[in-house]
JSON list of C-alpha atoms in Angstrom, two decimals:
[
{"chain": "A", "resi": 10, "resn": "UNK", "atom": "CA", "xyz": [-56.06, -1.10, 23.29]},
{"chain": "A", "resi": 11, "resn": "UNK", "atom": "CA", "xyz": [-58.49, -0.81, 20.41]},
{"chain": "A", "resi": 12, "resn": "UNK", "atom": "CA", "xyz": [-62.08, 0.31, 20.63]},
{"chain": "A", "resi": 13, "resn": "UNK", "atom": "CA", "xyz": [-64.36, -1.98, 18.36]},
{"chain": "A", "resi": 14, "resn": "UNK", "atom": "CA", "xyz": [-67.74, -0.44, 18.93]},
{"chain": "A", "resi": 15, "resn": "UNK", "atom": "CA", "xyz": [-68.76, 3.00, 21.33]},
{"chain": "A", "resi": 16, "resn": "UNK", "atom": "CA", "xyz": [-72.38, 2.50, 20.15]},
{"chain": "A", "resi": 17, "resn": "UNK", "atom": "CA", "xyz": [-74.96, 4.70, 22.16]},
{"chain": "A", "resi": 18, "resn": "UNK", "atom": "CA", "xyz": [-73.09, 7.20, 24.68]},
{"chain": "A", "resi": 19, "resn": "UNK", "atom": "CA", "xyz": [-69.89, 5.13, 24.19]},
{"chain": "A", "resi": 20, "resn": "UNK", "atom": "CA", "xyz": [-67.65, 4.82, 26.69]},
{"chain": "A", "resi": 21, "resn": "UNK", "atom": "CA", "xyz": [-67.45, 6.80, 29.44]},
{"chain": "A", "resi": 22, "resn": "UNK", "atom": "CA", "xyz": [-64.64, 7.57, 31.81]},
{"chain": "A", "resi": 23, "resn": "UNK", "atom": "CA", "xyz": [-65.95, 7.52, 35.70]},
{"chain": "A", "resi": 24, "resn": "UNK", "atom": "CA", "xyz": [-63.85, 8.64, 38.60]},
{"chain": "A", "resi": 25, "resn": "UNK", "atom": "CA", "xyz": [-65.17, 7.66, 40.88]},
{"chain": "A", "resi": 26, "resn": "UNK", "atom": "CA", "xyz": [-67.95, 5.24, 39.78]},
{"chain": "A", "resi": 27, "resn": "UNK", "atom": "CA", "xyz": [-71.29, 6.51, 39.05]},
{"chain": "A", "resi": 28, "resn": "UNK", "atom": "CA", "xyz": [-73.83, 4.13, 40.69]},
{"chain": "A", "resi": 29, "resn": "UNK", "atom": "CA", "xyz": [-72.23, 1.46, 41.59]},
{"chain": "A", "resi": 30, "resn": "UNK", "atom": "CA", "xyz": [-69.70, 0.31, 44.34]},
{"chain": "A", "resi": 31, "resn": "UNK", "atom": "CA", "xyz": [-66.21, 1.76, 44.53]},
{"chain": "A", "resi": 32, "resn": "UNK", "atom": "CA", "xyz": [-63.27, -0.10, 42.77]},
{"chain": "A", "resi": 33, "resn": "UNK", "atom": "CA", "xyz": [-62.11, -2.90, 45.25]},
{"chain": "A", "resi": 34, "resn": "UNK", "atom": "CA", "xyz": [-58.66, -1.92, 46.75]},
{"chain": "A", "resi": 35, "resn": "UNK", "atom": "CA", "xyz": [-57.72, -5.50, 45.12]},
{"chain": "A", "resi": 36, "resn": "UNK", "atom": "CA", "xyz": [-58.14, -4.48, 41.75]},
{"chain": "A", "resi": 37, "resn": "UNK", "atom": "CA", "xyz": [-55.96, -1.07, 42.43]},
{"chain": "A", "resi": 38, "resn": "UNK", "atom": "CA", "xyz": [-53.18, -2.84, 43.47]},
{"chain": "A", "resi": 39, "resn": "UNK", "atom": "CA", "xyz": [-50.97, -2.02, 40.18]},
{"chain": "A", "resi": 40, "resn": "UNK", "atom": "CA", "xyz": [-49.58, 1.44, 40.39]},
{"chain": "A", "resi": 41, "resn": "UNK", "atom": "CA", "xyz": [-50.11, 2.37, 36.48]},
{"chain": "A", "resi": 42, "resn": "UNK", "atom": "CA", "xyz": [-54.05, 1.87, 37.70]},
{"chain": "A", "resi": 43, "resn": "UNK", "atom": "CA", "xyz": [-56.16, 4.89, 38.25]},
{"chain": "A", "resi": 44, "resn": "UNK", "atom": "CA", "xyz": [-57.15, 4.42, 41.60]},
{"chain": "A", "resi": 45, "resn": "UNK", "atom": "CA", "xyz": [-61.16, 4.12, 41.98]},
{"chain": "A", "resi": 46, "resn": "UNK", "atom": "CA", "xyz": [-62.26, 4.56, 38.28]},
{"chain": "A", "resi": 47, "resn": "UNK", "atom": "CA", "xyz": [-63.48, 2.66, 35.48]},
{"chain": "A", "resi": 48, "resn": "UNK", "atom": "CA", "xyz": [-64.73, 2.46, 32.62]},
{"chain": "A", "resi": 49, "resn": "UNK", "atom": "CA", "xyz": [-68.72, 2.55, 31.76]},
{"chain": "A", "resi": 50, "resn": "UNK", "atom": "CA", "xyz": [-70.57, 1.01, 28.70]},
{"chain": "A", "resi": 51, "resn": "UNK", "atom": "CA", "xyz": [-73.61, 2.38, 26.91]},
{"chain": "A", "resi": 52, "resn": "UNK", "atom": "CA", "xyz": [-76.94, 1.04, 25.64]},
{"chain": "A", "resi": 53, "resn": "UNK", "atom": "CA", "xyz": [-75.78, -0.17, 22.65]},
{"chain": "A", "resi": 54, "resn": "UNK", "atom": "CA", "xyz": [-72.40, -2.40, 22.11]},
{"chain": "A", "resi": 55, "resn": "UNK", "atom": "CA", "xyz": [-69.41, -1.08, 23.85]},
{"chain": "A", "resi": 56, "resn": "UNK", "atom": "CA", "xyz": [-66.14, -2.99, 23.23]},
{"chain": "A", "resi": 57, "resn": "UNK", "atom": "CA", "xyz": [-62.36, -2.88, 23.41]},
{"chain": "A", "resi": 58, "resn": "UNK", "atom": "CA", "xyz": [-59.70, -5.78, 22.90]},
{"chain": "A", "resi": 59, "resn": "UNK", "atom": "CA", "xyz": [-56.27, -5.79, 22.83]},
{"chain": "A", "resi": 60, "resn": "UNK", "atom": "CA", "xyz": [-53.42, -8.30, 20.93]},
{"chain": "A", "resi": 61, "resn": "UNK", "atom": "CA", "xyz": [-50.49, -8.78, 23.38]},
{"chain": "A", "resi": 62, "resn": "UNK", "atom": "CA", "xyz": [-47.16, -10.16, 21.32]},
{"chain": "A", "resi": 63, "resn": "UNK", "atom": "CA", "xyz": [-45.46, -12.40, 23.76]},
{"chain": "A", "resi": 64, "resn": "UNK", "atom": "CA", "xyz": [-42.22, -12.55, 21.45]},
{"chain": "A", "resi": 65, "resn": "UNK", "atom": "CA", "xyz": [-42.32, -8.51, 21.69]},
{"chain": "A", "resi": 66, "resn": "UNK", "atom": "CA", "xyz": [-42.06, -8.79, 24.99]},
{"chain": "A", "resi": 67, "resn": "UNK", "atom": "CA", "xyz": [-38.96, -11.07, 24.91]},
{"chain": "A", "resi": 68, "resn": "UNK", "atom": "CA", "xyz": [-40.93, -14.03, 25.45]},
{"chain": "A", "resi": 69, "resn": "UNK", "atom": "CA", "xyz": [-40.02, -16.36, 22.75]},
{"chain": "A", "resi": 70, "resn": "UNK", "atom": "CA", "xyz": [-41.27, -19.53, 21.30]},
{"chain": "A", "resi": 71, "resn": "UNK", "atom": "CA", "xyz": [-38.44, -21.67, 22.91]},
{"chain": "A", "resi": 72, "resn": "UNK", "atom": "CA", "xyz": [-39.63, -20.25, 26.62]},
{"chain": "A", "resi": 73, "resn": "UNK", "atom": "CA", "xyz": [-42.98, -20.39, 25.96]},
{"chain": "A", "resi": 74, "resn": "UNK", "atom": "CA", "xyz": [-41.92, -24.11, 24.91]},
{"chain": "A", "resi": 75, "resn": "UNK", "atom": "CA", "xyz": [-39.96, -25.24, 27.69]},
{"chain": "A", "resi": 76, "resn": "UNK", "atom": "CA", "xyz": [-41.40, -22.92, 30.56]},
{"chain": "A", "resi": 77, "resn": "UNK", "atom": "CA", "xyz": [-44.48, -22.97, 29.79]},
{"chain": "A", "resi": 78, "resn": "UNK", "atom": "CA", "xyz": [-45.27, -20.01, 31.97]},
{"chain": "A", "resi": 79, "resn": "UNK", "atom": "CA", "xyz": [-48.71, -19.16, 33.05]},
{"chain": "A", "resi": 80, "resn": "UNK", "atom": "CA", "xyz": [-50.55, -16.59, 31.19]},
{"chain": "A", "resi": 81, "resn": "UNK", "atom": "CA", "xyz": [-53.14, -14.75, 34.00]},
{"chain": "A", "resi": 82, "resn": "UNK", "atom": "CA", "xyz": [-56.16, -12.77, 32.49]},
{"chain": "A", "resi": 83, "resn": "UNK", "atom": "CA", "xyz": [-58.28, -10.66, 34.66]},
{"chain": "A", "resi": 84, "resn": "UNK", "atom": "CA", "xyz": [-60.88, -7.89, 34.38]},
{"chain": "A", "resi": 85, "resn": "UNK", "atom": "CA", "xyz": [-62.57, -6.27, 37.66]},
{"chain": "A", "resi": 86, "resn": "UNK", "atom": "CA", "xyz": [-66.26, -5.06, 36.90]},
{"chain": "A", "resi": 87, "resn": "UNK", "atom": "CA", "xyz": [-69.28, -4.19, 37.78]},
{"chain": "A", "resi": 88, "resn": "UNK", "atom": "CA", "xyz": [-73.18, -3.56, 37.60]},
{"chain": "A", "resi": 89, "resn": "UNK", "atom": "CA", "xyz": [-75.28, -1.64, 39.86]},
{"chain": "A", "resi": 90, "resn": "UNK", "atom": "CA", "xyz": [-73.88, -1.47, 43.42]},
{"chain": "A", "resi": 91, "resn": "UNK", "atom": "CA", "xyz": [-72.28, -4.58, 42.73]},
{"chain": "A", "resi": 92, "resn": "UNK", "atom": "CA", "xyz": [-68.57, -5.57, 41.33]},
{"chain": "A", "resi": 93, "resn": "UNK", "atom": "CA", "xyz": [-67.22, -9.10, 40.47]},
{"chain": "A", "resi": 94, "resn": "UNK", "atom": "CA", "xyz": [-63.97, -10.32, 39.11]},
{"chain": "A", "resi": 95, "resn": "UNK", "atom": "CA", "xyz": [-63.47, -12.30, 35.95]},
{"chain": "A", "resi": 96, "resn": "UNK", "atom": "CA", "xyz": [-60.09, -14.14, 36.40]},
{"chain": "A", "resi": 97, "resn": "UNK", "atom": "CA", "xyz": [-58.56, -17.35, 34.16]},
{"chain": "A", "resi": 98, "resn": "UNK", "atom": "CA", "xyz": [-55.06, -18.83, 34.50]},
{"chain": "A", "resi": 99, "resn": "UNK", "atom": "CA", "xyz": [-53.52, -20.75, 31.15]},
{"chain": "A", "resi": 100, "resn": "UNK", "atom": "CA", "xyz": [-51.67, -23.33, 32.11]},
{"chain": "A", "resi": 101, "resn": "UNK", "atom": "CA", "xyz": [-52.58, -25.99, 29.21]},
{"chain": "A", "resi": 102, "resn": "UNK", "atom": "CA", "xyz": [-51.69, -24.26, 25.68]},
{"chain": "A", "resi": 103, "resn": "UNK", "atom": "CA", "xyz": [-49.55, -24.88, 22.50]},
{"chain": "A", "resi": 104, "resn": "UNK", "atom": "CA", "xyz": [-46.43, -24.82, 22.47]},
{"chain": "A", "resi": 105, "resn": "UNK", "atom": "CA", "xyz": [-46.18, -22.14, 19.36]},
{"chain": "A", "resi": 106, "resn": "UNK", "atom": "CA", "xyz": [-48.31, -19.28, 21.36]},
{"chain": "A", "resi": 107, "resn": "UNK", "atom": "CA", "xyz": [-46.99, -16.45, 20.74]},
{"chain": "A", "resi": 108, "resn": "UNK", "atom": "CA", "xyz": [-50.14, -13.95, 21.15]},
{"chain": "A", "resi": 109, "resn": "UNK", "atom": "CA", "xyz": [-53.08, -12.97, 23.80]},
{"chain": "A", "resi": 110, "resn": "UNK", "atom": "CA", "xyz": [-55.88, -11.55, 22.60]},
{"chain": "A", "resi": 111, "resn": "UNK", "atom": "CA", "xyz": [-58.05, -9.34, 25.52]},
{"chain": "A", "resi": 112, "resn": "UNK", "atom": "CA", "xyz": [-61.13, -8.24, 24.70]},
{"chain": "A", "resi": 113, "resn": "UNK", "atom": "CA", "xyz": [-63.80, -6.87, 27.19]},
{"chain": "A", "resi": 114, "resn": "UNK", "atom": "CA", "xyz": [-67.68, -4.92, 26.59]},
{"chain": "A", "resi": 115, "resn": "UNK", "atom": "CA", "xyz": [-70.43, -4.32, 27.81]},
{"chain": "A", "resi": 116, "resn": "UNK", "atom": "CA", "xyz": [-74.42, -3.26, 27.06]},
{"chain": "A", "resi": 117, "resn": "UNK", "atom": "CA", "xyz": [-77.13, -1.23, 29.03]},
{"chain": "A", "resi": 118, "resn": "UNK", "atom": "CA", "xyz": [-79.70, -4.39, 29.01]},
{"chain": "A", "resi": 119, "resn": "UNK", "atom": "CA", "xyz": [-82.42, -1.76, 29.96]},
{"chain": "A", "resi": 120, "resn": "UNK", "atom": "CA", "xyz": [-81.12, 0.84, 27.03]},
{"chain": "A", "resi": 121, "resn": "UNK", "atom": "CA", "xyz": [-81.24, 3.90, 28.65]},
{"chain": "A", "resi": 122, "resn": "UNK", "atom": "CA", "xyz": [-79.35, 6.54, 27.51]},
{"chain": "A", "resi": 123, "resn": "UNK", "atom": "CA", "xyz": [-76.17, 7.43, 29.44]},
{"chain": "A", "resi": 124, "resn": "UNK", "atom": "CA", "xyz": [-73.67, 5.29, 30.94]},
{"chain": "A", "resi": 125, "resn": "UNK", "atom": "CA", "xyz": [-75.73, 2.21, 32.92]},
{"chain": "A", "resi": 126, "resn": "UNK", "atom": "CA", "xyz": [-73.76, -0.62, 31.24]},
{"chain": "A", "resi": 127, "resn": "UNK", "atom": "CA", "xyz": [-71.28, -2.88, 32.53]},
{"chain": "A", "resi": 128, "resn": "UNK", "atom": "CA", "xyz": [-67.96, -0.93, 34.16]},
{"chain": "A", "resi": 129, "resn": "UNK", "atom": "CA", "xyz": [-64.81, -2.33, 33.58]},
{"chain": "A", "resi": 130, "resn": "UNK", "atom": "CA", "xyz": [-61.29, -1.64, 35.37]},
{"chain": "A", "resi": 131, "resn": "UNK", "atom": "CA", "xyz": [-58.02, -3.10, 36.46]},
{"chain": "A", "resi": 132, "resn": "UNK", "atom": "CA", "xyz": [-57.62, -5.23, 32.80]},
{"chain": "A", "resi": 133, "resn": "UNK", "atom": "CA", "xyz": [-54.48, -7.50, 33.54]},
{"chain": "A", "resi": 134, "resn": "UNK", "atom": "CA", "xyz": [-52.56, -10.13, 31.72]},
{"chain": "A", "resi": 135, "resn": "UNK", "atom": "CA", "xyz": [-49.86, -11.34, 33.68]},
{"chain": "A", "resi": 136, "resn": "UNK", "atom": "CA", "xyz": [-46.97, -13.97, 32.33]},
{"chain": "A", "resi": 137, "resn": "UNK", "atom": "CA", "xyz": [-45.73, -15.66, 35.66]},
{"chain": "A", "resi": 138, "resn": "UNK", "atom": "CA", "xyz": [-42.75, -18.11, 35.78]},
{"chain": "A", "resi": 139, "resn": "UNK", "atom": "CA", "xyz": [-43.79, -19.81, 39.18]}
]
């Protein structure tokens, strides 16, 4: 994962999180997952993204072609005392995929200083054959 911009306070490791709801057992249901932390954005832009290489994974272009297998993105986060889930499921793409490109960030729209931004945890991309 690559950091883009850690404008502000930058990013801030919270376990648990600070001010808002704890991590939903949902999103902790991956064992490499710290359970109940996140992430926490700043007042300015905070932003990280990572390039998945489907071929480096033994995925190649010829599965990709004839499977077609879907490609799951999801990203648990929250505000203040609340949390959502962003989720999307590929089904539809070119056949010559070969990369996924995550990218997640957050701002403090009220700028204060610290860590009140958007929290982020349990980032997922999932390739499923079903």
């Amino acid at each position: 994962m690559e950091v883009l911009s850690k404008s502000g306070d930058g990013f801030a490791f919270e376990q648990p999180p600070a001010g808002s709801d704890q991590v939903p057992v949902e999103a902790e249901n991956d064992s490499k997952l710290v359970e109940n932390a996140c992430f926490s954005t700043s007042y300015h832009s905070c932003s990280k993204e990572q390039v998945i290489d489907l071929s480096a994974l033994g995925i190649n272009s010829e599965v990709i072609k004839q499977c077609k297998p879907k490609i799951h993105i999801i990203d648990w986060y929250a505000g203040r005392f609340d949390c959502g889930c962003v989720e999307h499921c590929f089904k539809e793409y070119p056949d010559n995929v070969r990369f996924v490109k995550f990218y997640h960030g957050g701002t403090d729209r009220q700028f204060w200083a610290g860590h009140y931004g958007a929290k982020m945890t349990g980032s997922s991309v999932i390739i499923s054959f079903d």
